[in-house]
XYZ file of C-alpha atoms in Angstrom:
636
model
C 140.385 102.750 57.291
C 136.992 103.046 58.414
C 134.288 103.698 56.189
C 132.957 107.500 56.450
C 129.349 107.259 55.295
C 127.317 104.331 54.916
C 127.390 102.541 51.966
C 124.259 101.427 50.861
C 121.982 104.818 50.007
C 119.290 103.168 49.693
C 118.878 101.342 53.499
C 115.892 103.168 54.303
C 115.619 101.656 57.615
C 118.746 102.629 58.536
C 118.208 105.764 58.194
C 115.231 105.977 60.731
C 117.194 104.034 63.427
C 118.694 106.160 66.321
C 122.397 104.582 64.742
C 122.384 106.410 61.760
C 122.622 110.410 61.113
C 122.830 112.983 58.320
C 122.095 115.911 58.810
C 125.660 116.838 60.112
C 127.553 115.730 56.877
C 124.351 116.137 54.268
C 125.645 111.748 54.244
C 124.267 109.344 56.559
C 126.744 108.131 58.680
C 127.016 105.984 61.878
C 126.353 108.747 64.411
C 129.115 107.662 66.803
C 131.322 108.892 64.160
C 129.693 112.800 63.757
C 132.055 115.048 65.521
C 129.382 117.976 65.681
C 126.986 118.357 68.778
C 123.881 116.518 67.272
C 120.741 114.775 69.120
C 118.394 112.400 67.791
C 114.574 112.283 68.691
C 113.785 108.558 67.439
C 110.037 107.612 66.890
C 110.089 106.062 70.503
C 110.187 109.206 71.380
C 107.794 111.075 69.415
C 105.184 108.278 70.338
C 105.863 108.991 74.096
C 105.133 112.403 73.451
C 101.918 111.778 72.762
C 99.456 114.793 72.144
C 102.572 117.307 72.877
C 103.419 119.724 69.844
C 106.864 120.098 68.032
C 107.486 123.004 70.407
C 107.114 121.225 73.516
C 109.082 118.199 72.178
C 111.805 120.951 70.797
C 111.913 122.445 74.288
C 112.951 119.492 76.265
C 116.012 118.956 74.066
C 119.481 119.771 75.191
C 120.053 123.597 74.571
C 117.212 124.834 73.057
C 114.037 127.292 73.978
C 111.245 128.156 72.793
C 109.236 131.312 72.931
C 105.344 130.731 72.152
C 102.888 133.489 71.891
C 99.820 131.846 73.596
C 99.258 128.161 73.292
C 98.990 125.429 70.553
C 99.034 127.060 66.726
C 100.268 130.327 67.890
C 103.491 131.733 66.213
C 106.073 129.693 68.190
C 110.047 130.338 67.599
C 113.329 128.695 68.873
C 116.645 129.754 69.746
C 119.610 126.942 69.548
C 122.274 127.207 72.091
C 121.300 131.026 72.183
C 121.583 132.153 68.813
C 117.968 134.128 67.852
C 115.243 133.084 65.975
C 115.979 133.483 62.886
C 119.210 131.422 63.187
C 118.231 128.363 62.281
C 116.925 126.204 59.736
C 113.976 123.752 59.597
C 113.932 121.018 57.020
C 111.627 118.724 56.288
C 112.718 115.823 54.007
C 115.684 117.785 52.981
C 113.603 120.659 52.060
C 113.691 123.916 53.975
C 110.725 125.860 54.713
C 109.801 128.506 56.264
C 108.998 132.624 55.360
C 111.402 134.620 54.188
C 109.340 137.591 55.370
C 109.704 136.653 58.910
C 112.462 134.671 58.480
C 110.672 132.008 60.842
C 109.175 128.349 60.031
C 106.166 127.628 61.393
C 107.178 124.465 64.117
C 103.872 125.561 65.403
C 101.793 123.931 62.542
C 103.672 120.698 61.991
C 102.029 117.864 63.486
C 104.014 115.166 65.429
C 101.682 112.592 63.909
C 103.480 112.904 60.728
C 107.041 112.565 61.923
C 109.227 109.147 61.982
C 112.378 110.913 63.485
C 114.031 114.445 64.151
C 117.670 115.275 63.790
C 118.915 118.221 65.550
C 122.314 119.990 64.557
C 124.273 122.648 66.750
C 126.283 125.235 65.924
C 127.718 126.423 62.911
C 126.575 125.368 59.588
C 126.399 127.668 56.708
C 129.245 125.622 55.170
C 126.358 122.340 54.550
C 123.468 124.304 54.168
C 124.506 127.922 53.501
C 122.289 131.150 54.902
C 120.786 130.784 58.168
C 122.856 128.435 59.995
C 124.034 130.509 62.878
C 122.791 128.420 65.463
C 122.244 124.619 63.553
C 119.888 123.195 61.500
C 116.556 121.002 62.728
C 115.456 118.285 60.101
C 112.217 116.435 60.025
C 111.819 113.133 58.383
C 108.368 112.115 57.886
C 106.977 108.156 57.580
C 108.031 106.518 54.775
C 107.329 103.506 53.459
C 108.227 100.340 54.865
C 108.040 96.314 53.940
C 104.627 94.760 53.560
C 101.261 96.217 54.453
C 101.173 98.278 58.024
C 98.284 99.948 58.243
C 97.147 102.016 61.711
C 94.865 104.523 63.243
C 95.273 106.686 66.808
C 92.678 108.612 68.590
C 93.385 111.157 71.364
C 91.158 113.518 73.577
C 92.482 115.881 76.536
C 91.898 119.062 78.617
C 91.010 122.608 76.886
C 88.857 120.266 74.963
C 91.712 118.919 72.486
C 90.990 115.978 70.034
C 93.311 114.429 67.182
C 93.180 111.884 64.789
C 95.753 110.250 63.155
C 95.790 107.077 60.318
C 97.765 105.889 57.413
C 99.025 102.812 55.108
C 102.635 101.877 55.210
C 103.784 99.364 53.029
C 105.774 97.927 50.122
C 108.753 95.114 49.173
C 111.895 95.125 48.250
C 111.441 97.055 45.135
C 108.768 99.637 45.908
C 107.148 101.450 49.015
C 104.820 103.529 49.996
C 103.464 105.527 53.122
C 100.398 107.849 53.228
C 99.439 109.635 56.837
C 96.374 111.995 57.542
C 96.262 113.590 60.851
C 93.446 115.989 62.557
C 93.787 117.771 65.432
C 91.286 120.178 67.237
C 91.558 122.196 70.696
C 89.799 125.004 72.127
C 92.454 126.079 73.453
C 93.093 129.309 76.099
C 93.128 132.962 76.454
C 96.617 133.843 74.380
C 97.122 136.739 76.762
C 97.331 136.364 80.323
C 93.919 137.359 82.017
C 94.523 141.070 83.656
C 91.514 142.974 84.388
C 93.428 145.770 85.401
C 95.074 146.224 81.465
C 92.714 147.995 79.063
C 93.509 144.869 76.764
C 92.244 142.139 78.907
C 88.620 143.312 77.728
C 86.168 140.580 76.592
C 87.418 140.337 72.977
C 90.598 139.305 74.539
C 89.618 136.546 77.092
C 87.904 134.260 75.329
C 89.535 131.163 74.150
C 92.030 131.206 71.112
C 91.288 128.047 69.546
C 93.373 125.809 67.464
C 92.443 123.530 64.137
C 95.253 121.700 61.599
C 94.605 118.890 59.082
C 97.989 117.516 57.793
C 99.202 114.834 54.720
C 102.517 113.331 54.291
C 103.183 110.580 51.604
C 105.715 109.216 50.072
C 106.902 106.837 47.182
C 110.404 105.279 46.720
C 111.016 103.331 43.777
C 114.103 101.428 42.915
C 115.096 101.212 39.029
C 117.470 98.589 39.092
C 120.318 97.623 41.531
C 121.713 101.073 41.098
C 119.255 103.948 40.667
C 116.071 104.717 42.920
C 113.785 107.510 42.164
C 111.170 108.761 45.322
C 109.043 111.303 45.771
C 107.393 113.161 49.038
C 104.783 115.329 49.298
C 103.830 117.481 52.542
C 100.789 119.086 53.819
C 99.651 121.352 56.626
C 97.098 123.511 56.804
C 95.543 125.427 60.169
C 92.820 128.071 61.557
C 93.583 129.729 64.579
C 92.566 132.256 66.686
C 94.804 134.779 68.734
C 95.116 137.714 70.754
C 96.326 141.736 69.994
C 97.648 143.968 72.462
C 95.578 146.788 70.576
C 92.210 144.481 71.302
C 90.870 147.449 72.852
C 90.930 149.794 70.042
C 88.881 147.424 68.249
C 87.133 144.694 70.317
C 84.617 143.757 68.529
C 87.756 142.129 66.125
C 87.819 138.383 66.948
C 91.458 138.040 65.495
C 91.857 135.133 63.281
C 94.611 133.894 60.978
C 95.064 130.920 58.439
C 98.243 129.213 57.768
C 99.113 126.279 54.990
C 102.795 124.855 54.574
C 103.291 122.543 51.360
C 106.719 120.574 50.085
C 107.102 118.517 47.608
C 110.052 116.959 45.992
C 111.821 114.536 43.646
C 115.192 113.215 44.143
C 116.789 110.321 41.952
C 119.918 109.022 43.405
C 122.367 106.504 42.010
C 125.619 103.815 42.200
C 127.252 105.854 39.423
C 130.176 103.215 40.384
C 131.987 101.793 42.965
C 133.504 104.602 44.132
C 130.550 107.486 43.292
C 127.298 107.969 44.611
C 125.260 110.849 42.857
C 121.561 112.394 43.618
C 119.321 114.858 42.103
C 117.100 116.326 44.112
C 114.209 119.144 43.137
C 111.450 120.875 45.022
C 108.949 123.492 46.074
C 108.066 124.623 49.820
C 105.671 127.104 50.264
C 104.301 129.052 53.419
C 100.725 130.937 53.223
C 99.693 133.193 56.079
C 96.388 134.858 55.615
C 95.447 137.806 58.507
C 92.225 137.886 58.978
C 91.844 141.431 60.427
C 92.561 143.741 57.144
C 92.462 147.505 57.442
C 89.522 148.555 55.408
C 88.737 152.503 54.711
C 85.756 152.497 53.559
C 84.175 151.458 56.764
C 83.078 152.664 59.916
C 83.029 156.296 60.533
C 84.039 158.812 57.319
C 84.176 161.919 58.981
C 88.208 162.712 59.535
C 87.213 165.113 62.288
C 85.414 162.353 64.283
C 87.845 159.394 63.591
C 90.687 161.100 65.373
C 93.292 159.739 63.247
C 92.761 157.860 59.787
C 89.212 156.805 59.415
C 87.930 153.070 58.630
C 88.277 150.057 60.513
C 89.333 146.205 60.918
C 87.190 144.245 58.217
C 87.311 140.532 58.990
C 85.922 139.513 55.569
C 89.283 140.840 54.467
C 92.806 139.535 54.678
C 96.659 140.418 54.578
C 98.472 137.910 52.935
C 102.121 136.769 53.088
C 103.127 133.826 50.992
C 106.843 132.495 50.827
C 107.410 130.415 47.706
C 111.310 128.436 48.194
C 112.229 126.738 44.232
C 114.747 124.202 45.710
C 117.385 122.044 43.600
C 120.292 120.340 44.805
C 122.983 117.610 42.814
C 125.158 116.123 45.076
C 128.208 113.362 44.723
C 129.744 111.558 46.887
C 132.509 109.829 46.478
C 135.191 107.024 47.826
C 138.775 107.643 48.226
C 141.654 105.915 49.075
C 141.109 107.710 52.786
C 138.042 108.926 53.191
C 135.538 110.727 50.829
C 134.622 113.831 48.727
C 131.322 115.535 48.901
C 130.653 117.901 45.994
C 127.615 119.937 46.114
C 125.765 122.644 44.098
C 122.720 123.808 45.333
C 120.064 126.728 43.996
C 117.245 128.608 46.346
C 115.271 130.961 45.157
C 113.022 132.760 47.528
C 109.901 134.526 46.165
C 107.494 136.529 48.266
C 103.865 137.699 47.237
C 102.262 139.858 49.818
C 99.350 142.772 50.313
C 101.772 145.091 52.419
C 104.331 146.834 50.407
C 108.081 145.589 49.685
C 110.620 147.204 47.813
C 111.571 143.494 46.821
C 109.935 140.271 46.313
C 112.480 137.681 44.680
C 116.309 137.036 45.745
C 118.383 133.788 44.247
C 120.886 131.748 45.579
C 123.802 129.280 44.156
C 125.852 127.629 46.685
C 129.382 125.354 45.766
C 130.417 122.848 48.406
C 133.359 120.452 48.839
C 133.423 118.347 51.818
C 136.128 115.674 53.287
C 135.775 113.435 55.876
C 137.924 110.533 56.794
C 138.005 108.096 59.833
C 141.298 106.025 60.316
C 142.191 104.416 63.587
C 141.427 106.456 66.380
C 141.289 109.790 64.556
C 138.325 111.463 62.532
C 138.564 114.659 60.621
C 136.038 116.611 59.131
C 136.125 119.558 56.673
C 134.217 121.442 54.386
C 134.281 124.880 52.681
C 131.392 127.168 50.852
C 130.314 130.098 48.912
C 127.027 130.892 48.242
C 126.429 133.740 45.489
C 123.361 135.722 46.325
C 121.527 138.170 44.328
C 120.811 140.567 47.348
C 124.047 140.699 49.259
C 127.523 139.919 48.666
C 129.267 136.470 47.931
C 129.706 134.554 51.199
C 132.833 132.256 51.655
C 132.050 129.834 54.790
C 133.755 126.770 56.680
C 134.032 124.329 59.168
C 137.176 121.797 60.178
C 136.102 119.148 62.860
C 138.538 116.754 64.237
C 137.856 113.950 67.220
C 139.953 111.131 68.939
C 138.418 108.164 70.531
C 140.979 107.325 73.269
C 139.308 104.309 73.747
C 136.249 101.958 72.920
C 134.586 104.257 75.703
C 135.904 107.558 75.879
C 135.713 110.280 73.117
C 137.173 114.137 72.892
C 136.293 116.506 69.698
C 136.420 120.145 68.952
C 135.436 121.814 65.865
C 135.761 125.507 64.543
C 132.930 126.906 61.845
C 131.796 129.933 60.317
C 128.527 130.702 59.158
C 125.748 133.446 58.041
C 122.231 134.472 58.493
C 121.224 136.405 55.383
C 118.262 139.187 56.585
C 114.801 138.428 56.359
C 112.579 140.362 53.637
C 110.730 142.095 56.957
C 114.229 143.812 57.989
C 115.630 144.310 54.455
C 112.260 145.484 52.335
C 109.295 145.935 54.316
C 107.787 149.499 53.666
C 104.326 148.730 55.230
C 104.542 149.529 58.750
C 105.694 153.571 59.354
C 106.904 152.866 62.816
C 109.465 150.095 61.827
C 110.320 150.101 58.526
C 112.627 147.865 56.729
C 116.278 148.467 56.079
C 117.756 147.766 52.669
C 121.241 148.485 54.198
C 121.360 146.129 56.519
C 124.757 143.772 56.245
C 124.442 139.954 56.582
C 124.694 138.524 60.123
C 128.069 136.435 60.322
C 129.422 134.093 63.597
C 132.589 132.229 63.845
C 131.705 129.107 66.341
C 134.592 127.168 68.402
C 133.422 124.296 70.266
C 134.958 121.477 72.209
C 133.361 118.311 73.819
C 134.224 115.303 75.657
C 131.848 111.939 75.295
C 131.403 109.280 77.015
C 129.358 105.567 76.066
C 128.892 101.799 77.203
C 126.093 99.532 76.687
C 124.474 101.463 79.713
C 124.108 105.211 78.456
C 125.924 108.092 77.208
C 127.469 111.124 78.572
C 128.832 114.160 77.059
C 129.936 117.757 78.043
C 130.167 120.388 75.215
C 131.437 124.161 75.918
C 130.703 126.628 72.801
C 131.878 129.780 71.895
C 129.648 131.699 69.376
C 130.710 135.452 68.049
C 127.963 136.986 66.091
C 128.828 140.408 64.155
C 126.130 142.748 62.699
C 123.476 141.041 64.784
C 120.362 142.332 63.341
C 118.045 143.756 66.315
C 114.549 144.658 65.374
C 112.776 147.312 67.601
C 109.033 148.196 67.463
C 108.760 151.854 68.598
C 105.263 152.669 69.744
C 105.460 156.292 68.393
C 107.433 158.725 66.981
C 109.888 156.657 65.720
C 112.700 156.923 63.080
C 112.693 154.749 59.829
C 114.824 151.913 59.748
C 114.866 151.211 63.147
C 116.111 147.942 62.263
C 119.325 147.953 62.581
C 123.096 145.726 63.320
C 124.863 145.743 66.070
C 128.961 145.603 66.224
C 128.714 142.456 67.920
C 127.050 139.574 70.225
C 129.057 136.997 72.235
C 126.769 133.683 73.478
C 129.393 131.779 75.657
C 128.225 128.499 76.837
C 128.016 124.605 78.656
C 125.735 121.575 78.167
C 126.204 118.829 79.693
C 124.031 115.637 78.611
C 123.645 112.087 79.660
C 121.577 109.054 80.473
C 122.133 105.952 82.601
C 119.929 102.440 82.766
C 120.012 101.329 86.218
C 118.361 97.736 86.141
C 114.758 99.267 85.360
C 114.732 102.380 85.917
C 116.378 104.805 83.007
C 117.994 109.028 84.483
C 118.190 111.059 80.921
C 119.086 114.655 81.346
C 120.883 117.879 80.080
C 121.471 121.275 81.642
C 122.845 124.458 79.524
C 124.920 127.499 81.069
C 124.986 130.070 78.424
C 125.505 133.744 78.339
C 124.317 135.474 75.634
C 124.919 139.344 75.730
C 125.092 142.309 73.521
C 129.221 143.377 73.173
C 127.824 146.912 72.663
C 126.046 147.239 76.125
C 126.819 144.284 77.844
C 122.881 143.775 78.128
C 121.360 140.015 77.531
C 120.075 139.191 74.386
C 115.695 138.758 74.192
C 114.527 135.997 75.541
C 117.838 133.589 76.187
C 118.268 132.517 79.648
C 121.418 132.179 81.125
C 120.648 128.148 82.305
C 118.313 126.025 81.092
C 117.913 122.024 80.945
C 115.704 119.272 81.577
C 115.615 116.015 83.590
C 113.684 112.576 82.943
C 113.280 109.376 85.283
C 111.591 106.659 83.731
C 111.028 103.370 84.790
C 110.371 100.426 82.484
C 108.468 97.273 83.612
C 106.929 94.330 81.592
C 104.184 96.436 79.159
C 104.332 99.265 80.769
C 106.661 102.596 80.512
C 106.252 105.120 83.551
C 108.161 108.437 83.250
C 108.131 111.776 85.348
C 109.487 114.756 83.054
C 111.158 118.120 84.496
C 112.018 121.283 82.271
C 113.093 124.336 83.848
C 114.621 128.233 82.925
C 115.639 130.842 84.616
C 114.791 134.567 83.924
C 115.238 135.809 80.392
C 114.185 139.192 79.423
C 111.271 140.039 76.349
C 113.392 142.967 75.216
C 117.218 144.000 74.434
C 117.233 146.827 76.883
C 116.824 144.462 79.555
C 113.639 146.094 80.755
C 110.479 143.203 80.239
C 111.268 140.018 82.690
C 109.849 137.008 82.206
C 110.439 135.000 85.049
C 112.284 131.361 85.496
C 109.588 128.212 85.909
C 110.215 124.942 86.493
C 107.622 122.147 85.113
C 106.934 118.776 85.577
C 105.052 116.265 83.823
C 103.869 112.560 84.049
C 103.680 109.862 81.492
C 102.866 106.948 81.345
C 102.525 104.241 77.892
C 100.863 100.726 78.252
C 101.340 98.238 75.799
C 97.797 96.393 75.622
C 99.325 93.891 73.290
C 101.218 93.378 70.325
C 98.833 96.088 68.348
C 97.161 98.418 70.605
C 98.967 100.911 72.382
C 97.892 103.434 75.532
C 99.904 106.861 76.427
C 98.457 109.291 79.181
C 100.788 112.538 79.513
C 99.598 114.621 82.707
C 101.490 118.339 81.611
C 102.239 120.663 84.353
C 101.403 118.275 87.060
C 101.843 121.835 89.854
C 99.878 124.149 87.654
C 102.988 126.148 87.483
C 102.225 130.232 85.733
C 104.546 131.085 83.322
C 105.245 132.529 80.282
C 107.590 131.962 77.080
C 106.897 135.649 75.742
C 106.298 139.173 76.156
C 104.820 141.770 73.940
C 105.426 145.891 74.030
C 107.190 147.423 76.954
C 104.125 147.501 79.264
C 105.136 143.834 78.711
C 101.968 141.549 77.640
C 102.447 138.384 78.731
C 101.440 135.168 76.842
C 99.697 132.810 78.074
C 101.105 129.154 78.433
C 99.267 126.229 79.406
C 98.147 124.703 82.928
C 97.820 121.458 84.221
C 96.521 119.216 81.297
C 95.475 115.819 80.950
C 95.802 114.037 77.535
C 95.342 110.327 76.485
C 95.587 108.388 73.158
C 95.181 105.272 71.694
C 96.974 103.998 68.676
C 96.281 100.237 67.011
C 98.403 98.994 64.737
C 96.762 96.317 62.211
């Protein structure tokens, strides 16, 4: 029998390498033994990256896209394998966060400076992590501590007049360790909206540059007890200005619209060697996610007189703000333990989700208690994979979800797998509650979105590279579709469809060939409404990327393609946004053992596109043009 997860808890290094994964079993395990459709972004990777953000990382990953509403720090959302944006969770460190208002998490504001790794998780899995898992689950581990005293600083400068810093202290022995990272970032940015003179919105207010600011902290201490216990504790920081554009601008341009965002985590887990056999963890937490609007609707300004307003009198008051704070109290105890063949996982789990907000909800709290048994064993040439769920929730009823995975290495080279899962989104407090916006109010009946996920893949790996080719079939019923209806609109327009079918291909791979390294993936998906046969916002129907990088002595030289096809901003099919193709070059020079040089040239062709749409006179976003960036980073 082969051993299912690893054995030693406690190997932090292992579970930074590129070998190790756990996301997909909530155990880390050697990831040539997860059956699910899982990609790892190592902290090669993210240093390569350079002065990209978590979107633009996210987007050149197999199967996923990103819509962005105007540059760096504005509200950015992703779609896995073409499930919506509200399908997926983020976790950082184990701990989700995000809004339960919007039902987002703000990728936007975490900084890449703070990350070690990224493990990314499609498909179905509401059976490991409960609500939300439609489309997979993204987790974000930031640096941790590591042996002996590493300490190191990284400057960076680049078009649209964008600086960052970034230092910390990483260190510690056997026993103890420690890691503490600051990061800065600043850019001017771009016009969010596309420049139009010929739309009453591209007026002044709306062309100047939306500009972008974030200061971030990650630390982290790990402590071990004795041979068998080890207590550690993280703590997470973001906090941002930014500036954006509205589509109403010219009602009110002399509004320079302005928002503020923080994200916090923090969490203690103790996990133990209860015996041989049984491994068993603690783990509690808080996340939290502050948005402050800058641009409140005050009364008792402007003009008074009803007759002259033409509608409700007053105006935008920029010394005011709407708030919308998501508060996430997180606990989890989880055991795993040995058998004869294979291993049990036993989990219990409590969320509860608290909102505090200036616009009006019918409710601000809902709880959560989710039960998990998992079983996983690997013998010979065969690996099976199994779990089951229910998650009790105080706003909807009891969810019963699960998963059975099963793959057969035929030889040393050549895997096959196929897996079949169920899973839930449960609606976001906007859709359910929301009673502040008369044109699109919430809907306290709607039902829980549910999907039952098959999936299949073949794999393929030597010393040389990988390839793999997964085909996915995702049914969604009572997809919730929000529409904004300009005027004279009914309440509760939210509402859920009968059903939504996202059919789909990936095919990944990479290949060394002496120097020179081909890494690649490219998505066929169809994502469509069953009642209308119409596409679903803002998925394209193929989608992929393609890298050729060529390694010699110090230096690394790379030339980066992304491209998508049409997609449409809206479900009736009516907003286009049109396909692009983009290429970058990058290039990282090792000056010696400590000092390190990465130039990324973005959108080497100046290509015009955009990720998003707004209304159905269609406002496009802005994305950005060509762009030079360069950093240095010196390890002491």
């Amino acid at each position: 029998m082969t051993q299912f997860f690893v054995s030693n808890v406690f190997a932090d290094n292992e579970l930074k390498t590129a070998d190790v994964f756990v996301t997909a079993t909530r155990v880390p395990i050697l990831k040539n033994n997860v059956i699910a459709d899982v990609t790892t972004i190592s902290s090669e990777d993210i240093e390569r990256a350079g002065s990209s953000s978590l979107p633009e990382l996210l987007q050149r990953q197999p199967g996923i896209e990103i819509s962005n509403l105007g540059g760096a720090g504005k509200v950015s959302t992703l779609s896995i394998r073409g499930t919506g944006s509200t399908h997926s969770i983020v976790l950082i460190d184990g701990m989700r966060v995000g809004a339960a208002t919007s039902g987002f998490s703000a990728i936007e504001h975490i900084p890449l400076s703070q990350i070690e790794k990224i493990e990314i998780l499609r498909g179905a899995a509401s059976s490991l992590y409960g609500q939300d898992a439609i489309g997979g689950v993204i987790q974000i581990f930031t640096k941790k501590g590591v042996d002996g005293f590493k300490p190191y600083v990284g400057i960076g400068y680049g078009s649209y007049n964008t600086s960052n810093f970034q230092s910390g202290i990483r260190g510690g022995n056997n026993q103890t360790t420690y890691a503490i990272n600051f990061a800065a970032m600043n850019t001017d940015g771009f016009s969010a909206f596309v420049p139009n003179p010929n739309n009453n919105v591209a007026n002044a207010a709306s062309l100047d540059n939306d500009g972008f600011k974030n200061y971030s902290l990650s630390s982290s201490l790990s402590h071990k007890i004795n041979q068998n216990y080890e207590i550690d504790f993280q703590y997470y920081l973001s906090k941002s200005k930014n500036k954006f554009d509205n589509r109403f601008a010219d009602f009110t341009p002399f509004v320079d619209y302005k928002n503020e965002a923080r994200q916090e985590s923090y969490a203690a887990n103790l996990k133990g060697q209860i015996n041989n056999a049984w491994q068993s963890s603690i783990k509690i937490g808080q996340s939290t996610d502050k948005y402050l609007d800058k641009q409140k609707f005050n009364p008792n300004i402007g003009v008074v007189d009803e007759d002259n307003c033409g509608g409700p009198c007053g105006a935008q008051d920029s010394t005011l703000a709407d708030l919308y704070k998501t508060t996430q109290n997180q606990f989890a105890w989880q055991n795993n333990i040995k058998l004869n063949k294979g291993s049990l996982t036993l989990l219990y789990d409590f969320l509860e989700q608290k909102i505090k907000t200036t616009d009006l909800y019918e409710k601000t709290q809902r709880t959560n208690h989710g039960l998990m048994i998992g079983y996983g064993v690997i013998e010979d040439k065969h690996n099976f994979q199994t779990n089951l769920r229910k998650d009790l929730n105080s706003a909807y009823e009891d969810a019963v979800t699960g998963n059975i995975g099963y793959s057969y290495s035929v030889n040393s080279n050549w895997t096959i797998a196929s897996s079949y899962g169920t899973a839930f989104v449960s609606p976001s407090f906007n859709y359910l509650y929301s009673r502040a916006d008369a044109s699109a109010l919430g809907n306290p009946n709607l039902k829980p979105e549910k999907s039952r996920n098959v999936e299949a893949s073949i794999r393929y790996k030597d010393d040389s590279g990988s390839l793999s080719l997964t085909t996915f079939n995702n049914d969604i019923r009572d997809l919730i579709i929000y529409t904004y209806c300009e005027s004279g609109c009914p309440a509760q327009s939210t509402t859920n469809l009968n059903e939504a079918r996202i059919q789909g291909l990936t095919i990944s791979g990479d290949h060394f060939f002496g120097h020179f390294q081909i890494k690649g993936s490219l998505t066929s998906q169809s994502a469509r409404n069953q009642d209308t046969d119409k596409y679903l916002p803002r998925r394209a129907s193929a989608l992929g990327n393609f890298n050729l990088n060529y390694y010699i002595g110090y230096w690394n030289i790379g030339i980066e393609e992304t491209f998508s096809n049409k997609r449409f901003d809206d479900k009736e099919n009516v907003v286009k946004l049109s396909g692009y193709a983009l290429t970058n070059f990058v290039a990282d020079y090792k000056i010696n053992e400590k000092l390190k040089f990465n130039l990324r040239l973005n959108n080497l062709f100046d290509k015009d596109y955009s990720l998003a749409a707004e209304g159905l006179s269609g406002f496009r976003y802005q994305t950005p043009g060509r762009s030079l960036f360069t950093n240095l980073r010196y390890d002491f």
